[in-house]
Short mmCIF file of C-alpha atoms in Angstrom, two decimals:
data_model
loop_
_atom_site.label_atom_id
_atom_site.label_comp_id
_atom_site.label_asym_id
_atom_site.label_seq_id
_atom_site.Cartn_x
_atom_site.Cartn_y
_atom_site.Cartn_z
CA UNK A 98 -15.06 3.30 -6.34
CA UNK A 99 -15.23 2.34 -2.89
CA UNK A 100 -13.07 -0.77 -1.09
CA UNK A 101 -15.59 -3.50 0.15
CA UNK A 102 -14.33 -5.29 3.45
CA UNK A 103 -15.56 -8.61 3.81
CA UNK A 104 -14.84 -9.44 7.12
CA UNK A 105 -14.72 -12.47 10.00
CA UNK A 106 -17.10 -13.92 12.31
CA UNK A 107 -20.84 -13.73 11.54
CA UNK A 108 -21.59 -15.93 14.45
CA UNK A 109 -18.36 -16.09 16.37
CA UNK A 110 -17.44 -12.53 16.82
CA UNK A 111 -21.47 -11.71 17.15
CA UNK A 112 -20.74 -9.51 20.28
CA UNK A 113 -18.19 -7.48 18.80
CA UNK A 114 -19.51 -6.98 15.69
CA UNK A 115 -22.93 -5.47 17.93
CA UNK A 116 -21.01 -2.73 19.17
CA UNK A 117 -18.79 -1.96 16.17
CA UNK A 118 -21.27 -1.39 13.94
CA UNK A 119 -23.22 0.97 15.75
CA UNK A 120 -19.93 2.78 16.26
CA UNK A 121 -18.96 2.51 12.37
CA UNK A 122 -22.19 3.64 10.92
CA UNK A 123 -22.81 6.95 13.85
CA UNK A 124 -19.52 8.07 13.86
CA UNK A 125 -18.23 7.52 10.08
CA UNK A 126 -15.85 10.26 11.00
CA UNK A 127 -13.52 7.38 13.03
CA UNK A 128 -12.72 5.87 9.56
CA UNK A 129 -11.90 5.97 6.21
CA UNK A 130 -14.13 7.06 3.49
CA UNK A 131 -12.79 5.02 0.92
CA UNK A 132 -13.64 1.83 2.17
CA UNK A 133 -16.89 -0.03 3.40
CA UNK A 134 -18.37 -3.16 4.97
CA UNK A 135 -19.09 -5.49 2.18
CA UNK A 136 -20.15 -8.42 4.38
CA UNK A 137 -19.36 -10.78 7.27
CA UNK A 138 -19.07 -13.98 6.76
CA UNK A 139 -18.94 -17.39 8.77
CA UNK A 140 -20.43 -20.67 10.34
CA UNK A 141 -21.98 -21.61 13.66
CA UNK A 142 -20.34 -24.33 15.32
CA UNK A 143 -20.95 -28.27 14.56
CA UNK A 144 -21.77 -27.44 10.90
CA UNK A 145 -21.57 -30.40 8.99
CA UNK A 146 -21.34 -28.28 5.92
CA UNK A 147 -18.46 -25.91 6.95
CA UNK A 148 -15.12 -25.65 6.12
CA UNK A 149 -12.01 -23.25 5.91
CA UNK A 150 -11.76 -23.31 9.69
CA UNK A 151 -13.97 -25.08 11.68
CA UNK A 152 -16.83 -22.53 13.38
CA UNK A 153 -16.79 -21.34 16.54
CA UNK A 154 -19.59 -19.64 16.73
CA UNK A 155 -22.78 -20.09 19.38
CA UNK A 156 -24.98 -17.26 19.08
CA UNK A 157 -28.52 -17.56 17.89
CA UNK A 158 -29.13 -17.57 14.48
CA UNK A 159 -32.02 -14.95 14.22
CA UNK A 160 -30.00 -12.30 16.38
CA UNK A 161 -26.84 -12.82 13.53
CA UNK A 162 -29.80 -12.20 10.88
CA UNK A 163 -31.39 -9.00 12.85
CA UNK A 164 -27.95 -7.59 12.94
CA UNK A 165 -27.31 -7.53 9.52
CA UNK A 166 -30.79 -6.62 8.46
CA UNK A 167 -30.42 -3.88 10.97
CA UNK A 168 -27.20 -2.53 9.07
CA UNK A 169 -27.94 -3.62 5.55
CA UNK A 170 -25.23 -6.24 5.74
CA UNK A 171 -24.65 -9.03 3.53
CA UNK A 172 -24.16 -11.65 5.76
CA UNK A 173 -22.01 -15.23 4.35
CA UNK A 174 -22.42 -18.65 5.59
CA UNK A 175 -19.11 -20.16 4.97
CA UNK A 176 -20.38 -23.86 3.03
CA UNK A 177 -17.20 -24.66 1.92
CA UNK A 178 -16.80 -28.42 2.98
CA UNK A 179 -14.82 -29.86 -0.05
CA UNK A 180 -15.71 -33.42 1.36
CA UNK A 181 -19.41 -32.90 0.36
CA UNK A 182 -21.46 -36.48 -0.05
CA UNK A 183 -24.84 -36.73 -1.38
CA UNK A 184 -26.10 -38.33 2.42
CA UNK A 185 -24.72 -34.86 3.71
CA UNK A 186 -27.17 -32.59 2.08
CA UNK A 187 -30.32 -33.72 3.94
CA UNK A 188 -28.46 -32.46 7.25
CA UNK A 189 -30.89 -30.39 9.23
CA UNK A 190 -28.84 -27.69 10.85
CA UNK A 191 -27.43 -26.79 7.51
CA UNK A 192 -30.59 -27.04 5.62
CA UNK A 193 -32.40 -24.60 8.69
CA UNK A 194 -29.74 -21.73 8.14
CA UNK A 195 -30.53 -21.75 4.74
CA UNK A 196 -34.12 -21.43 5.18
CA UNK A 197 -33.57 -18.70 7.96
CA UNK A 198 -31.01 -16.48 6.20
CA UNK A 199 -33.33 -17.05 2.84
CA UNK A 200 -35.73 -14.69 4.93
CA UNK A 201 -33.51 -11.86 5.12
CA UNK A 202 -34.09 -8.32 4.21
CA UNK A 203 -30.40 -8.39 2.81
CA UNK A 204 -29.09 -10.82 0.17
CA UNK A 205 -26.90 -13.41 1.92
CA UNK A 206 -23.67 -14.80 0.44
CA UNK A 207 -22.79 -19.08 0.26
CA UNK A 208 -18.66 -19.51 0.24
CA UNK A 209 -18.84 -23.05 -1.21
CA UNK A 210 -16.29 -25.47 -2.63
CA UNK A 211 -18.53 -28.45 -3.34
CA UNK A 212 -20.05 -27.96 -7.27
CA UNK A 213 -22.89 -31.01 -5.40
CA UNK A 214 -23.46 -28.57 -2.03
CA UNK A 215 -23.99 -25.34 -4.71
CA UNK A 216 -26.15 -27.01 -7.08
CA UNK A 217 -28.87 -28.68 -4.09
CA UNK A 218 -28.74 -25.09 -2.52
CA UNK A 219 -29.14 -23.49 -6.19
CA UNK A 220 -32.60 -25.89 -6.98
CA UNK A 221 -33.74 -25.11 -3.56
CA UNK A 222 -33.15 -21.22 -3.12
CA UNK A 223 -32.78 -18.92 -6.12
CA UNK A 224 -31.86 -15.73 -3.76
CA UNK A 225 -28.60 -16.51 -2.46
CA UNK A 226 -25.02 -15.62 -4.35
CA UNK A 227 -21.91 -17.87 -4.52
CA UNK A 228 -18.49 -17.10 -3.57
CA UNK A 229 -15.83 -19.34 -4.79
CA UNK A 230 -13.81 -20.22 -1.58
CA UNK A 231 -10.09 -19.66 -1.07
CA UNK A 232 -10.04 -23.70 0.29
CA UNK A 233 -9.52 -24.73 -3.67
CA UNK A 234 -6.30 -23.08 -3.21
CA UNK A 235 -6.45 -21.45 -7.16
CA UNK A 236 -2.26 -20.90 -7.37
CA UNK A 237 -2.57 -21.28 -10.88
CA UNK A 238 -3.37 -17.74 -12.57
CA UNK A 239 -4.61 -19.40 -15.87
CA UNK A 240 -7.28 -21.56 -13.31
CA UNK A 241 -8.16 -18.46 -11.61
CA UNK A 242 -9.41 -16.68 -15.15
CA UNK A 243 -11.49 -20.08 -15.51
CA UNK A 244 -13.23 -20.09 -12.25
CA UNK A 245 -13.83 -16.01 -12.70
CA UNK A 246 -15.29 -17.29 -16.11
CA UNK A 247 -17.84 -19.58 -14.36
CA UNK A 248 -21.42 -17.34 -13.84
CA UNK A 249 -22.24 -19.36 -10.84
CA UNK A 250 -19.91 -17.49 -8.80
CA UNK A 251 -20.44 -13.85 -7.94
CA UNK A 252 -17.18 -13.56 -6.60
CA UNK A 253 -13.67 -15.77 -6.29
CA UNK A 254 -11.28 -15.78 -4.10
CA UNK A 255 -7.99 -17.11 -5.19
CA UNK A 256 -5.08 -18.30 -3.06
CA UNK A 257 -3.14 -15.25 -1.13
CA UNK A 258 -0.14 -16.22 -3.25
CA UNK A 259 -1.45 -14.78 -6.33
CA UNK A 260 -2.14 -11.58 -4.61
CA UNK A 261 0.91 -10.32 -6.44
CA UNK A 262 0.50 -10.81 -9.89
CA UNK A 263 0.08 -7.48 -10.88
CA UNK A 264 1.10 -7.30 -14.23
CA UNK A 265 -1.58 -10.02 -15.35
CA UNK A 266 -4.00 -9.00 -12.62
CA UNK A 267 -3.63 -5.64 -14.20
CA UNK A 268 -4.74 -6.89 -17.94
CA UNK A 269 -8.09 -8.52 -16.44
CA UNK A 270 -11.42 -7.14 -18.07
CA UNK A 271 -13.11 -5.07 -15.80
CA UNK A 272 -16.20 -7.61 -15.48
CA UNK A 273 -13.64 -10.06 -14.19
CA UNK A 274 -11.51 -7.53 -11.74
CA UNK A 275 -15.09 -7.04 -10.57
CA UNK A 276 -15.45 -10.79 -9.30
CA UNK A 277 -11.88 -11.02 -7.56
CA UNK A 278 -11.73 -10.78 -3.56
CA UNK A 279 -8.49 -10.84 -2.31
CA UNK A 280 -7.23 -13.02 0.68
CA UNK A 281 -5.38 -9.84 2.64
CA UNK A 282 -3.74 -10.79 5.83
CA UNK A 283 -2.86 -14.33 5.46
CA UNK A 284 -0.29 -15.92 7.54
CA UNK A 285 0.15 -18.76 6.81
CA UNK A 286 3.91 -19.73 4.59
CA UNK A 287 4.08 -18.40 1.38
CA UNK A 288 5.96 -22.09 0.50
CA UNK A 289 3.79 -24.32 2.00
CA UNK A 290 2.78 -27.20 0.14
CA UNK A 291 -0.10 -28.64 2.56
CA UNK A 292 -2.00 -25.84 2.63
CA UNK A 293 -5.14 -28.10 0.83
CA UNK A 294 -4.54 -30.95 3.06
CA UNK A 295 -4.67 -28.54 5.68
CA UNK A 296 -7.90 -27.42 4.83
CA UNK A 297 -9.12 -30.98 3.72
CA UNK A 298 -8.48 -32.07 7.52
CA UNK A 299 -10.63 -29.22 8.54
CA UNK A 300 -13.56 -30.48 6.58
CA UNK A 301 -12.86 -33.86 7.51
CA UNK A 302 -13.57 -32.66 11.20
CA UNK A 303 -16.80 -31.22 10.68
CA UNK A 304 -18.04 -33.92 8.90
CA UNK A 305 -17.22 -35.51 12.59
CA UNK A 306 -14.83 -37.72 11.22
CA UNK A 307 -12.26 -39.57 13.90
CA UNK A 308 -8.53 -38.58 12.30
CA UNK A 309 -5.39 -38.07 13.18
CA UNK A 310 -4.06 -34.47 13.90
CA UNK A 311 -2.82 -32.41 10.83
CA UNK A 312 0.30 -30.89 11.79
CA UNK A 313 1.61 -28.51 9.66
CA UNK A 314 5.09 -28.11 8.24
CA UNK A 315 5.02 -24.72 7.41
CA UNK A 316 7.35 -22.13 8.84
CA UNK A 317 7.16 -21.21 12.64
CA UNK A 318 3.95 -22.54 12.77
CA UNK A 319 4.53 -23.16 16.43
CA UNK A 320 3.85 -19.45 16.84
CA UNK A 321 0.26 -19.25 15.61
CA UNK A 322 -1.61 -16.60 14.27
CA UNK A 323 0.62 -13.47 14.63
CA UNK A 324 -0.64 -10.20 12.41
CA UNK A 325 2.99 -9.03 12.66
CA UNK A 326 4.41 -11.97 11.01
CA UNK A 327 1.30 -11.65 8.24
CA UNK A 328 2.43 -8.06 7.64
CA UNK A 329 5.98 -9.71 6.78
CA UNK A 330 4.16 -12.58 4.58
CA UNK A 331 5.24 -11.69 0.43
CA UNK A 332 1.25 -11.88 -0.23
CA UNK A 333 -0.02 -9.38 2.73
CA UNK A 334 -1.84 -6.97 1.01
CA UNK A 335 -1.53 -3.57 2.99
CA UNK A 336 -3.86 -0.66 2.98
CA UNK A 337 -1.25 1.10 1.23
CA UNK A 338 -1.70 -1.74 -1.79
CA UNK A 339 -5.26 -1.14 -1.04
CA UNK A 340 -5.42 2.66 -1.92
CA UNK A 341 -2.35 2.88 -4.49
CA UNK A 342 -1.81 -0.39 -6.43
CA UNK A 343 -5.47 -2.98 -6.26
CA UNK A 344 -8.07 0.16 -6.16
CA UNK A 345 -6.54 1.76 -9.69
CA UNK A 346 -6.12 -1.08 -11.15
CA UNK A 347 -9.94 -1.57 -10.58
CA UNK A 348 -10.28 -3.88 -7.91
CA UNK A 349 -12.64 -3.13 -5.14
CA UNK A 350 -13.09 -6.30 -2.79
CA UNK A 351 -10.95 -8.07 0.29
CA UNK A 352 -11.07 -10.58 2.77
CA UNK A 353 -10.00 -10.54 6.08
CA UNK A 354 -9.55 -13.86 7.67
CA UNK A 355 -9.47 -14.74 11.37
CA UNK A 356 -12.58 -16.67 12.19
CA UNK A 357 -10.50 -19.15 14.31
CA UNK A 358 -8.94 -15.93 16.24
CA UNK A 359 -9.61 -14.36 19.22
CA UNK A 360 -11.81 -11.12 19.17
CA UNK A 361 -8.89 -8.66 20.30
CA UNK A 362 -7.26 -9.54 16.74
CA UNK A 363 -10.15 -8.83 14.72
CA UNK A 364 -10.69 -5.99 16.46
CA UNK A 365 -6.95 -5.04 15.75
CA UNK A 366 -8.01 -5.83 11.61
CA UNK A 367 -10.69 -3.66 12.26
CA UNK A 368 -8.40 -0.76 13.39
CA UNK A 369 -6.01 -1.50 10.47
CA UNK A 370 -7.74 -1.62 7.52
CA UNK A 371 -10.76 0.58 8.06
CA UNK A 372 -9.93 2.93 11.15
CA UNK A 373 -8.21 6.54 10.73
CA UNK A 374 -4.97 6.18 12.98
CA UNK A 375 -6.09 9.33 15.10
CA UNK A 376 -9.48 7.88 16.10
CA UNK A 377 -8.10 4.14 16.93
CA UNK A 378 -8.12 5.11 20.45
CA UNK A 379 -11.49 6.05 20.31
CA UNK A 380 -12.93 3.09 18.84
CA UNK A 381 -10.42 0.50 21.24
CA UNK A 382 -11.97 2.87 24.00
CA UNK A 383 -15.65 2.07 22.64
CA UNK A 384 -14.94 -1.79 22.56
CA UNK A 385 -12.92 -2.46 25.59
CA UNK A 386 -14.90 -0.39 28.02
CA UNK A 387 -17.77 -2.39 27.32
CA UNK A 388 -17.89 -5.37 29.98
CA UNK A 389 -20.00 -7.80 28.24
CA UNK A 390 -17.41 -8.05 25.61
CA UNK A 391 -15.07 -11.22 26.50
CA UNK A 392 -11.48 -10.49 24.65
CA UNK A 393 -9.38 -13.76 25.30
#
């Protein structure tokens, strides 16, 4: 058994994805055998159906798609606007991905939240997979067995804070362990309450809507984004968990987030979880040295 990455930024890290994975796949020596790209997901920006966090992302649609055929890369467009209304589904943007990434030499992943989104893209397209999204926020370890229960979804991903229920996570069938992707490296509190409003405001904006700014009450959220303070979080799963606890008990797939992040700090994910400590340098070297590559 192998770990499966599935990692940030299909469109918005596009430029540092195309020189990592050159790197990754001629010089497989840099990192770990144990562990693999399983995809990359993620949204261009203005797209009405996206959610999570709102995309970033400018590059070109058919260089994102040559990439990943290039590599053999699943890529995921991240759907997962829980606000989805029948009047949004003719959008045209949204509608065009579909019908570009349908054309793909490698299967492409949908992270949805709306059962109406999923079902117009299922009678449309019969080749793409769904991913449950972490946006239902699935606390609930009883509605997590549910959801892994549902054949629509290839894979779930539950809400970080049940990253640490071993003992049950340990008694799931193996058909089910197959279908669970673990949030890794959230930061965000491990008591906040808001965390679905949070995400509801996010959809709210790409649907364009005029609202008022979500603050959130969690704990030193002034700071923003800080890996350090995720390593400290009760849910971060390590690579240490990786290897020793979630790989014996049978589990096999992970999720990085940080599509809302700069580059540098998935970049610094990438050096975590997948490179060998003495060949970090090498691969920092490889990125940083490039000039076309903008960091901040």
């Amino acid at each position: 058994m192998k770990c499966k990455y599935h990692l940030p930024g299909l469109f918005e890290f596009y430029e540092l994805y195309k020189l990592f994975l050159p790197m990754y796949f001629e010089h497989r020596e840099y990192f770990y055998d144990w562990c693999d790209i399983g995809s990359i997901y993620g949204a261009p920006a203005d797209c009405l159906w996206g959610g999570g966090r709102v995309g970033y992302g400018d590059e070109n649609a058919y260089e994102v798609i040559s990439l990943m055929d290039e590599y053999n890369i699943s890529a995921r467009l991240t759907f997962s606007n829980s606000l989805i209304k029948e009047e949004h589904l003719s959008d045209k943007k949204c509608n065009r991905l579909l019908e570009m990434f349908s054309k793909s030499n490698v299967s492409t992943g949908i992270i949805i939240y709306s059962d109406l989104l999923m079902n117009y893209i299922k009678e449309k397209y019969s080749d793409f997979y769904f991913i449950s999204s972490t946006t239902k926020v699935i606390t609930d370890f009883d509605r997590l067995l549910e959801e892994l229960k549902c054949d629509d979804y290839k894979y779930v991903v539950p809400d970080f804070r049940l990253n640490k229920s071993i003992e049950k996570l340990r008694e799931l069938p193996s058909k089910l362990k197959d279908k669970v992707e673990f949030l890794c490296n959230e930061c965000c509190d491990y008591g906040c309450v808001n965390r679905k409003a949070c995400y509801e405001n996010v959809s709210r904006l790409s649907l364009g809507e005029e609202i008022k700014e979500h603050k959130c009450s969690g704990n030193n959220v002034g700071d923003g984004y800080r890996f350090s303070k995720a390593m400290e979080n009760p849910g971060f799963i390590s690579i240490d968990d990786i290897k020793n606890t979630y790989m014996p008990m049978g589990y096999s797939n992970f999720k990085i987030e940080g599509r809302s992040l700069g580059s540098a700090l998935i970049l610094e994910f990438l050096l975590y979880y997948m490179t060998k400590p003495e060949y970090q340098i090498h691969v920092r070297e490889g990125i940083y040295l490039d000039n076309m590559l903008y960091l901040f």
